[in-house]
Coordinates of N, CA and C in Angstrom, one line a residue:
G1 N 0.8 -1.2 0.0 CA 0.0 0.0 0.0 C 0.9 1.3 0.0
L2 N 0.2 2.3 0.2 CA 0.9 3.6 0.2 C 1.4 3.9 1.6
E3 N 2.5 4.6 1.7 CA 3.1 5.0 3.0 C 2.9 6.5 3.2
N4 N 2.7 6.8 4.5 CA 2.6 8.2 4.9 C 1.5 9.0 4.1
V5 N 0.3 8.5 4.0 CA -0.7 9.2 3.3 C -1.3 10.3 4.2
S6 N -1.4 11.5 3.7 CA -2.0 12.6 4.5 C -3.1 13.2 3.7
I7 N -4.2 13.5 4.4 CA -5.4 14.1 3.8 C -5.6 15.4 4.5
T8 N -5.7 16.5 3.7 CA -5.9 17.8 4.2 C -7.4 18.2 4.0
V9 N -8.0 18.5 5.1 CA -9.5 18.9 5.0 C -9.5 20.4 5.4
S10 N -10.1 21.2 4.5 CA -10.2 22.6 4.9 C -11.7 23.0 4.8
P11 N -12.2 23.9 5.6 CA -13.6 24.3 5.6 C -13.9 25.2 4.4
V12 N -15.1 25.1 4.0 CA -15.6 26.0 2.9 C -15.6 27.4 3.4
I13 N -15.0 28.4 2.7 CA -14.9 29.7 3.2 C -16.3 30.4 3.3
N14 N -17.1 30.4 2.3 CA -18.4 30.9 2.3 C -19.4 29.8 1.8
P15 N -20.0 29.1 2.6 CA -20.9 28.0 2.2 C -22.1 28.4 1.4
D16 N -22.5 29.6 1.5 CA -23.7 30.1 0.8 C -23.3 30.4 -0.7
L17 N -22.0 30.4 -1.0 CA -21.6 30.7 -2.4 C -21.1 29.4 -3.1
N18 N -21.3 28.3 -2.4 CA -20.9 27.0 -2.9 C -22.1 26.2 -3.3
A19 N -22.3 25.9 -4.6 CA -23.5 25.3 -5.2 C -23.8 23.9 -4.6
R20 N -22.7 23.2 -4.3 CA -22.9 21.8 -3.8 C -23.4 21.9 -2.4
V21 N -22.9 22.8 -1.6 CA -23.4 22.9 -0.2 C -24.9 23.4 -0.2
V22 N -25.2 24.4 -1.0 CA -26.6 24.9 -1.1 C -27.5 23.8 -1.6
A23 N -27.1 23.0 -2.6 CA -28.0 21.9 -3.1 C -28.3 20.9 -2.0
F24 N -27.3 20.5 -1.3 CA -27.5 19.5 -0.2 C -28.3 20.1 0.9
R25 N -28.2 21.4 1.2 CA -29.0 22.0 2.3 C -30.5 21.9 1.8
I26 N -30.7 22.2 0.6 CA -32.1 22.2 0.1 C -32.7 20.8 0.1
A27 N -31.8 19.8 -0.2 CA -32.2 18.4 -0.2 C -32.6 18.0 1.3
R28 N -31.7 18.4 2.2 CA -32.0 18.1 3.6 C -33.3 18.7 4.1
A29 N -33.5 19.9 3.7 CA -34.8 20.6 4.1 C -36.0 19.9 3.5
L30 N -35.9 19.4 2.3 CA -37.0 18.7 1.7 C -37.3 17.4 2.5
E31 N -36.2 16.7 2.9 CA -36.3 15.5 3.7 C -37.1 15.8 5.0
K32 N -36.9 17.0 5.6 CA -37.5 17.3 6.8 C -39.0 17.7 6.7
G33 N -39.4 17.8 5.4 CA -40.8 18.1 5.1 C -41.2 19.6 5.0
I34 N -40.2 20.4 4.8 CA -40.4 21.9 4.6 C -40.9 22.0 3.2
P35 N -41.9 22.9 2.9 CA -42.4 23.1 1.6 C -41.3 23.5 0.6
F36 N -41.3 23.0 -0.6 CA -40.2 23.2 -1.5 C -40.1 24.7 -2.0
R37 N -41.3 25.4 -2.1 CA -41.2 26.8 -2.5 C -40.6 27.7 -1.4
R38 N -40.9 27.4 -0.2 CA -40.4 28.1 0.9 C -38.8 27.9 1.0
V39 N -38.4 26.7 0.8 CA -37.0 26.4 0.8 C -36.3 27.1 -0.3
M40 N -36.9 27.1 -1.5 CA -36.3 27.7 -2.7 C -36.1 29.2 -2.5
M41 N -37.2 29.9 -2.0 CA -37.1 31.3 -1.8 C -36.1 31.7 -0.7
F42 N -36.1 30.9 0.4 CA -35.1 31.2 1.5 C -33.7 31.1 1.0
M43 N -33.4 30.0 0.3 CA -32.0 29.8 -0.1 C -31.6 30.8 -1.2
L44 N -32.5 31.1 -2.1 CA -32.2 32.1 -3.2 C -31.8 33.4 -2.5
R45 N -32.6 33.9 -1.6 CA -32.4 35.1 -0.9 C -31.0 35.1 -0.2
R46 N -30.8 34.0 0.5 CA -29.5 33.8 1.2 C -28.3 33.9 0.4
V47 N -28.4 33.2 -0.8 CA -27.2 33.2 -1.7 C -27.0 34.6 -2.3
L48 N -28.1 35.3 -2.7 CA -27.9 36.6 -3.3 C -27.4 37.6 -2.2
E49 N -27.8 37.5 -0.9 CA -27.3 38.3 0.1 C -25.8 38.1 0.4
S50 N -25.3 36.9 0.1 CA -23.9 36.5 0.3 C -23.0 37.2 -0.7
G51 N -23.6 37.8 -1.8 CA -22.8 38.5 -2.7 C -22.8 37.9 -4.1
A52 N -23.5 36.8 -4.4 CA -23.5 36.2 -5.7 C -24.2 37.2 -6.7
L53 N -23.7 37.2 -7.9 CA -24.3 38.0 -9.0 C -25.6 37.4 -9.5
G54 N -25.8 36.1 -9.3 CA -27.1 35.5 -9.7 C -27.1 34.1 -9.2
C55 N -28.4 33.5 -9.2 CA -28.6 32.2 -8.7 C -29.8 31.6 -9.4
E56 N -29.8 30.3 -9.7 CA -31.0 29.6 -10.2 C -31.1 28.3 -9.5
I57 N -32.3 28.0 -9.0 CA -32.6 26.8 -8.3 C -33.7 26.1 -9.0
V58 N -33.5 24.8 -9.3 CA -34.5 24.0 -10.0 C -34.8 22.8 -9.2
I59 N -36.0 22.5 -8.8 CA -36.4 21.3 -8.1 C -37.4 20.5 -9.1
S60 N -37.1 19.3 -9.3 CA -37.9 18.5 -10.2 C -38.3 17.2 -9.6
G61 N -39.4 16.7 -9.9 CA -40.0 15.4 -9.4 C -41.5 15.5 -9.2
K62 N -42.1 14.7 -8.5 CA -43.5 14.7 -8.3 C -43.9 15.7 -7.2
L63 N -43.9 17.0 -7.6 CA -44.0 18.1 -6.7 C -45.5 18.2 -6.2
R64 N -46.4 18.2 -7.1 CA -47.8 18.5 -6.7 C -48.8 17.3 -6.9
G65 N -48.4 16.4 -7.8 CA -49.4 15.3 -8.1 C -48.6 14.1 -8.6
E66 N -49.3 13.2 -9.3 CA -48.6 12.0 -9.8 C -47.7 12.3 -10.9
R67 N -48.0 13.4 -11.7 CA -47.1 13.7 -12.8 C -45.9 14.5 -12.4
A68 N -44.8 14.1 -12.9 CA -43.5 14.8 -12.5 C -43.5 16.2 -13.2
S69 N -43.0 17.2 -12.5 CA -42.8 18.5 -13.1 C -41.6 19.2 -12.4
Y70 N -41.4 20.4 -12.7 CA -40.2 21.1 -12.1 C -40.6 22.5 -11.8
E71 N -40.0 23.1 -10.8 CA -40.1 24.5 -10.4 C -38.8 25.1 -10.5
K72 N -38.7 26.3 -11.2 CA -37.5 27.0 -11.4 C -37.6 28.4 -10.8
L73 N -36.6 28.8 -10.0 CA -36.6 30.1 -9.4 C -35.2 30.7 -9.7
R74 N -35.2 31.9 -10.2 CA -34.0 32.6 -10.6 C -33.9 34.0 -10.0
G75 N -32.8 34.4 -9.6 CA -32.6 35.8 -9.1 C -31.2 36.3 -9.6
G76 N -31.2 37.6 -9.9 CA -29.9 38.2 -10.4 C -29.8 37.8 -11.9
R77 N -28.5 37.7 -12.3 CA -28.2 37.3 -13.7 C -27.6 35.9 -13.7
V78 N -28.2 35.1 -14.5 CA -27.6 33.7 -14.7 C -27.3 33.5 -16.2
Y79 N -26.1 33.3 -16.5 CA -25.6 33.2 -17.9 C -25.7 31.7 -18.3
K80 N -26.3 31.5 -19.5 CA -26.5 30.1 -20.0 C -25.5 29.7 -21.1
A81 N -25.1 30.7 -21.9 CA -24.3 30.4 -23.1 C -23.0 31.2 -23.1
G82 N -22.0 30.8 -23.9 CA -20.8 31.5 -24.1 C -19.6 30.8 -23.5
D83 N -18.4 31.3 -23.8 CA -17.2 30.7 -23.4 C -16.9 30.9 -21.9
V84 N -17.4 32.1 -21.4 CA -17.2 32.5 -20.1 C -17.9 31.7 -19.0
V85 N -19.0 31.0 -19.5 CA -19.9 30.4 -18.5 C -19.2 29.3 -17.7
D86 N -18.2 28.6 -18.3 CA -17.5 27.6 -17.5 C -16.7 28.1 -16.4
H87 N -16.3 29.4 -16.5 CA -15.4 30.0 -15.5 C -16.2 30.7 -14.4
I88 N -17.4 31.2 -14.7 CA -18.1 32.1 -13.7 C -19.2 31.4 -13.0
L89 N -19.6 30.2 -13.4 CA -20.7 29.5 -12.8 C -20.2 28.4 -11.9
D90 N -20.9 28.2 -10.8 CA -20.7 27.0 -9.9 C -22.1 26.2 -10.0
R91 N -22.0 25.0 -10.4 CA -23.2 24.2 -10.7 C -23.1 22.9 -9.9
A92 N -24.3 22.5 -9.3 CA -24.3 21.2 -8.5 C -25.7 20.6 -8.6
V93 N -25.8 19.3 -8.5 CA -27.0 18.6 -8.5 C -27.0 17.7 -7.3
A94 N -28.2 17.6 -6.6 CA -28.4 16.7 -5.5 C -29.7 16.0 -5.7
H95 N -29.7 14.7 -5.2 CA -31.0 13.9 -5.3 C -31.4 13.6 -3.9
V96 N -32.7 13.5 -3.8 CA -33.3 13.2 -2.5 C -34.5 12.3 -2.7
L97 N -34.5 11.2 -1.9 CA -35.6 10.2 -2.0 C -36.7 10.6 -1.0
L98 N -37.9 10.9 -1.5 CA -39.0 11.2 -0.6 C -40.1 10.2 -0.9
K99 N -41.3 10.3 -0.2 CA -42.3 9.3 -0.3 C -42.9 9.2 -1.8
P100 N -43.1 10.4 -2.4 CA -43.6 10.3 -3.8 C -42.6 9.8 -4.8
G101 N -41.3 9.9 -4.5 CA -40.3 9.5 -5.5 C -39.0 10.3 -5.3
V102 N -38.2 10.2 -6.3 CA -36.9 10.9 -6.2 C -37.1 12.4 -6.7
Y103 N -36.6 13.3 -5.9 CA -36.5 14.7 -6.3 C -35.1 15.1 -6.7
G104 N -35.0 15.9 -7.7 CA -33.7 16.4 -8.1 C -33.6 17.9 -7.8
V105 N -32.5 18.3 -7.3 CA -32.2 19.7 -6.9 C -31.0 20.2 -7.7
E106 N -31.2 21.2 -8.5 CA -30.1 21.7 -9.3 C -29.9 23.1 -8.9
V107 N -28.6 23.5 -8.5 CA -28.3 24.9 -8.1 C -27.2 25.4 -9.0
V108 N -27.4 26.6 -9.5 CA -26.4 27.3 -10.3 C -26.2 28.7 -9.7
I109 N -24.9 29.0 -9.4 CA -24.5 30.2 -8.7 C -23.5 31.0 -9.6
V110 N -23.8 32.2 -9.8 CA -22.8 33.1 -10.5 C -21.9 33.7 -9.5
K111 N -20.6 33.4 -9.6 CA -19.6 33.8 -8.5 C -19.5 35.3 -8.5
P112 N -19.3 35.9 -7.3 CA -19.3 37.4 -7.1 C -18.0 38.0 -7.8
A113 N -16.9 37.3 -7.9 CA -15.7 37.9 -8.4 C -15.6 37.6 -9.9
A114 N -16.7 37.3 -10.6 CA -16.6 36.9 -12.0 C -16.3 38.1 -12.9
Q115 N -15.4 37.9 -13.8 CA -15.0 38.9 -14.8 C -16.0 38.7 -16.0
L116 N -17.0 39.5 -16.1 CA -18.0 39.4 -17.1 C -17.7 40.2 -18.3
P117 N -18.0 39.7 -19.5 CA -17.6 40.4 -20.7 C -18.5 41.6 -21.0
D118 N -19.7 41.6 -20.4 CA -20.6 42.7 -20.6 C -20.5 43.8 -19.5
R119 N -19.6 43.7 -18.6 CA -19.3 44.7 -17.6 C -18.1 45.5 -18.0
V120 N -18.3 46.8 -18.2 CA -17.3 47.7 -18.6 C -17.0 48.7 -17.5
V121 N -15.7 48.8 -17.2 CA -15.3 49.8 -16.1 C -14.5 50.9 -16.8
L122 N -14.9 52.1 -16.6 CA -14.2 53.3 -17.2 C -13.2 53.8 -16.1
K123 N -12.0 54.0 -16.6 CA -10.9 54.5 -15.7 C -11.0 56.0 -15.6
D124 N -10.7 56.5 -14.4 CA -10.7 58.0 -14.2 C -9.3 58.6 -14.8
I125 N -9.5 59.6 -15.6 CA -8.3 60.3 -16.1 C -8.1 61.6 -15.3
P126 N -6.9 61.9 -14.9 CA -6.7 63.2 -14.2 C -7.0 64.4 -15.1
S127 N -7.5 65.4 -14.5 CA -8.0 66.6 -15.2 C -6.8 67.3 -16.0
S128 N -5.6 67.1 -15.5 CA -4.4 67.7 -16.2 C -4.2 67.0 -17.5
E129 N -4.4 65.7 -17.6 CA -4.2 65.0 -18.8 C -5.4 65.3 -19.8
V130 N -6.6 65.5 -19.3 CA -7.7 65.9 -20.1 C -7.4 67.3 -20.8
E131 N -6.9 68.2 -20.0 CA -6.5 69.5 -20.6 C -5.5 69.4 -21.6
K132 N -4.5 68.6 -21.4 CA -3.4 68.4 -22.3 C -3.9 67.8 -23.7
I133 N -4.8 66.8 -23.6 CA -5.4 66.2 -24.8 C -6.2 67.3 -25.5
R134 N -7.0 68.1 -24.8 CA -7.8 69.1 -25.4 C -6.9 70.1 -26.2
Q135 N -5.8 70.5 -25.6 CA -4.9 71.4 -26.3 C -4.3 70.8 -27.5
E136 N -3.9 69.5 -27.5 CA -3.4 68.9 -28.6 C -4.4 68.8 -29.7
L137 N -5.7 68.5 -29.4 CA -6.8 68.4 -30.4 C -7.1 69.8 -30.9
G138 N -7.0 70.8 -30.1 CA -7.2 72.2 -30.6 C -6.2 72.6 -31.6
E139 N -4.9 72.2 -31.3 CA -3.8 72.6 -32.3 C -3.9 71.8 -33.6
A140 N -4.4 70.6 -33.5 CA -4.5 69.8 -34.7 C -5.6 70.3 -35.7
S141 N -6.6 70.9 -35.2 CA -7.7 71.3 -36.1 C -7.6 72.7 -36.6

């Protein structure tokens, strides 16, 4: 076997911004019998208050009757397409077995420190440089 195996376990810095933790918290609440819409609203609000740019929660299964359906709740901005999506999204799925059947919980969180292509930041230019540019443009015309 292997010699001197060491495992390092570190706590999650902000569990409300980790999609896997949020998905399993929702699954645990559903197991306890808390209504799914209440759990969805509570967790969505909690994730957005933690600083996420957006969040989407989808619960699917036999929610109201014999026929399976899904409920989707979204807050903020959630990006679906593009090359940037792989870097800015945290996505997780959890399954929970209840009396009617298996429910699926999918959570997508847009990270707060994400560099988005549609966000433009303008730099401040000192007024002395603005005057210098105006003088150069005035001389050119």
